[in-house]
Every structure is written in structure tokens, then in C-alpha cells.
Amino acid sequence: MAWIETLTKEAFHAAIREAMKPQIDQISERLYFFEQRLSRLEGVVEGSTKANEANIRAYEATMRGLFFEFKADFLQRQLDQKTGTN
């Protein structure tokens, strides 16, 4: 008699799966679109991060350039003062 109970349970589960199929398909479709949107968002975030890192490196290079320009100008003024030239 256990086999009847097993068959009944399997038939019940199959009937539930069949009845829920439209909802399961809809959920699967939503998950797929969500994964696609999330993937695009990850790409946007990664691209923005790389752009920000590049901007920071450019800013640092500009600041170093300005510092060296200031330093060269300062040293030139000191040299001009010591040599008496303007």
C-alpha cells in the first residue's frame, strides 16, 4: 500500500507544479530580467569607478606638476635674489 501513497504524493506534486507553472514561469522571467539589469548596473558602476580612478590620477598628476612649477619658480627667485638679477 505504500506504493499507492507514493504515487498519490507524486501525482499531487505534479498537479501542483502544473498548476503553478504560469506563476513559476513569470517569476523565472522576472528573475532573468532582474539579472540582466543587475549585470548592466554592475557594468555602469565598474565603468564609473574606473573613470573616477583615472580622474583622480589626472588630478594628482596636475597637482604634482603645479607643485614642481611652484618649486622651480621659487628656486629661480631665490637664485635671482642671491645673484642680484631680476
PDB file of C-alpha atoms in Angstrom:
ATOM      1  CA  MET A   1       0.000   0.000   0.000  1.00  0.00           C
ATOM      2  CA  ALA A   2       2.956   2.302   0.408  1.00  0.00           C
ATOM      3  CA  TRP A   3       3.311   2.442  -3.380  1.00  0.00           C
ATOM      4  CA  ILE A   4      -0.178   3.927  -3.666  1.00  0.00           C
ATOM      5  CA  GLU A   5       0.729   6.615  -1.163  1.00  0.00           C
ATOM      6  CA  THR A   6       3.917   7.328  -3.109  1.00  0.00           C
ATOM      7  CA  LEU A   7       2.029   7.559  -6.395  1.00  0.00           C
ATOM      8  CA  THR A   8      -0.580   9.791  -4.800  1.00  0.00           C
ATOM      9  CA  LYS A   9       2.096  12.137  -3.419  1.00  0.00           C
ATOM     10  CA  GLU A  10       3.920  12.263  -6.764  1.00  0.00           C
ATOM     11  CA  ALA A  11       0.670  12.928  -8.620  1.00  0.00           C
ATOM     12  CA  PHE A  12      -0.235  15.643  -6.117  1.00  0.00           C
ATOM     13  CA  HIS A  13       3.187  17.315  -6.513  1.00  0.00           C
ATOM     14  CA  ALA A  14       2.948  17.069 -10.301  1.00  0.00           C
ATOM     15  CA  ALA A  15      -0.519  18.617 -10.230  1.00  0.00           C
ATOM     16  CA  ILE A  16       0.725  21.479  -8.052  1.00  0.00           C
ATOM     17  CA  ARG A  17       3.738  22.058 -10.326  1.00  0.00           C
ATOM     18  CA  GLU A  18       1.452  22.109 -13.361  1.00  0.00           C
ATOM     19  CA  ALA A  19      -0.986  24.492 -11.679  1.00  0.00           C
ATOM     20  CA  MET A  20       1.842  26.778 -10.562  1.00  0.00           C
ATOM     21  CA  LYS A  21       3.665  26.681 -13.920  1.00  0.00           C
ATOM     22  CA  PRO A  22       2.431  30.110 -15.139  1.00  0.00           C
ATOM     23  CA  GLN A  23       3.490  31.760 -11.884  1.00  0.00           C
ATOM     24  CA  ILE A  24       6.818  29.932 -11.858  1.00  0.00           C
ATOM     25  CA  ASP A  25       7.448  30.948 -15.473  1.00  0.00           C
ATOM     26  CA  GLN A  26       6.566  34.547 -14.642  1.00  0.00           C
ATOM     27  CA  ILE A  27       8.939  34.530 -11.667  1.00  0.00           C
ATOM     28  CA  SER A  28      11.672  32.966 -13.793  1.00  0.00           C
ATOM     29  CA  GLU A  29      11.193  35.659 -16.448  1.00  0.00           C
ATOM     30  CA  ARG A  30      11.319  38.411 -13.848  1.00  0.00           C
ATOM     31  CA  LEU A  31      14.481  36.920 -12.359  1.00  0.00           C
ATOM     32  CA  TYR A  32      16.063  36.786 -15.807  1.00  0.00           C
ATOM     33  CA  PHE A  33      15.287  40.474 -16.468  1.00  0.00           C
ATOM     34  CA  PHE A  34      16.470  41.372 -12.981  1.00  0.00           C
ATOM     35  CA  GLU A  35      19.765  39.564 -13.619  1.00  0.00           C
ATOM     36  CA  GLN A  36      20.165  41.455 -16.907  1.00  0.00           C
ATOM     37  CA  ARG A  37      19.501  44.812 -15.268  1.00  0.00           C
ATOM     38  CA  LEU A  38      21.833  43.969 -12.404  1.00  0.00           C
ATOM     39  CA  SER A  39      24.549  42.986 -14.869  1.00  0.00           C
ATOM     40  CA  ARG A  40      24.167  46.309 -16.706  1.00  0.00           C
ATOM     41  CA  LEU A  41      24.237  48.175 -13.395  1.00  0.00           C
ATOM     42  CA  GLU A  42      27.420  46.371 -12.390  1.00  0.00           C
ATOM     43  CA  GLY A  43      28.962  47.431 -15.704  1.00  0.00           C
ATOM     44  CA  VAL A  44      27.951  51.044 -15.137  1.00  0.00           C
ATOM     45  CA  VAL A  45      29.355  51.019 -11.607  1.00  0.00           C
ATOM     46  CA  GLU A  46      32.602  49.406 -12.767  1.00  0.00           C
ATOM     47  CA  GLY A  47      32.942  51.934 -15.594  1.00  0.00           C
ATOM     48  CA  SER A  48      32.265  54.845 -13.257  1.00  0.00           C
ATOM     49  CA  THR A  49      34.800  53.521 -10.777  1.00  0.00           C
ATOM     50  CA  LYS A  50      37.472  53.263 -13.461  1.00  0.00           C
ATOM     51  CA  ALA A  51      36.634  56.762 -14.726  1.00  0.00           C
ATOM     52  CA  ASN A  52      36.867  58.152 -11.186  1.00  0.00           C
ATOM     53  CA  GLU A  53      40.203  56.433 -10.632  1.00  0.00           C
ATOM     54  CA  ALA A  54      41.514  57.911 -13.896  1.00  0.00           C
ATOM     55  CA  ASN A  55      40.265  61.367 -12.875  1.00  0.00           C
ATOM     56  CA  ILE A  56      41.997  61.037  -9.505  1.00  0.00           C
ATOM     57  CA  ARG A  57      45.270  60.046 -11.192  1.00  0.00           C
ATOM     58  CA  ALA A  58      44.953  63.014 -13.564  1.00  0.00           C
ATOM     59  CA  TYR A  59      44.250  65.354 -10.650  1.00  0.00           C
ATOM     60  CA  GLU A  60      47.273  64.004  -8.747  1.00  0.00           C
ATOM     61  CA  ALA A  61      49.474  64.468 -11.817  1.00  0.00           C
ATOM     62  CA  THR A  62      48.213  68.036 -12.242  1.00  0.00           C
ATOM     63  CA  MET A  63      48.896  68.795  -8.588  1.00  0.00           C
ATOM     64  CA  ARG A  64      52.418  67.352  -8.866  1.00  0.00           C
ATOM     65  CA  GLY A  65      53.004  69.467 -11.964  1.00  0.00           C
ATOM     66  CA  LEU A  66      51.798  72.605 -10.212  1.00  0.00           C
ATOM     67  CA  PHE A  67      53.961  71.826  -7.198  1.00  0.00           C
ATOM     68  CA  PHE A  68      57.065  71.331  -9.332  1.00  0.00           C
ATOM     69  CA  GLU A  69      56.280  74.519 -11.259  1.00  0.00           C
ATOM     70  CA  PHE A  70      55.930  76.414  -7.976  1.00  0.00           C
ATOM     71  CA  LYS A  71      59.148  74.868  -6.658  1.00  0.00           C
ATOM     72  CA  ALA A  72      61.055  75.761  -9.824  1.00  0.00           C
ATOM     73  CA  ASP A  73      59.712  79.320  -9.718  1.00  0.00           C
ATOM     74  CA  PHE A  74      60.567  79.637  -6.020  1.00  0.00           C
ATOM     75  CA  LEU A  75      64.110  78.339  -6.541  1.00  0.00           C
ATOM     76  CA  GLN A  76      64.562  80.636  -9.545  1.00  0.00           C
ATOM     77  CA  ARG A  77      63.507  83.647  -7.416  1.00  0.00           C
ATOM     78  CA  GLN A  78      65.923  82.647  -4.684  1.00  0.00           C
ATOM     79  CA  LEU A  79      68.721  82.307  -7.229  1.00  0.00           C
ATOM     80  CA  ASP A  80      67.825  85.679  -8.751  1.00  0.00           C
ATOM     81  CA  GLN A  81      67.913  87.283  -5.299  1.00  0.00           C
ATOM     82  CA  LYS A  82      71.308  85.813  -4.499  1.00  0.00           C
ATOM     83  CA  THR A  83      72.811  86.754  -7.843  1.00  0.00           C
ATOM     84  CA  GLY A  84      71.157  90.154  -7.865  1.00  0.00           C
ATOM     85  CA  THR A  85      69.394  89.663 -11.201  1.00  0.00           C
ATOM     86  CA  ASN A  86      65.727  90.357 -11.842  1.00  0.00           C
TER      87      ASN A  86
END
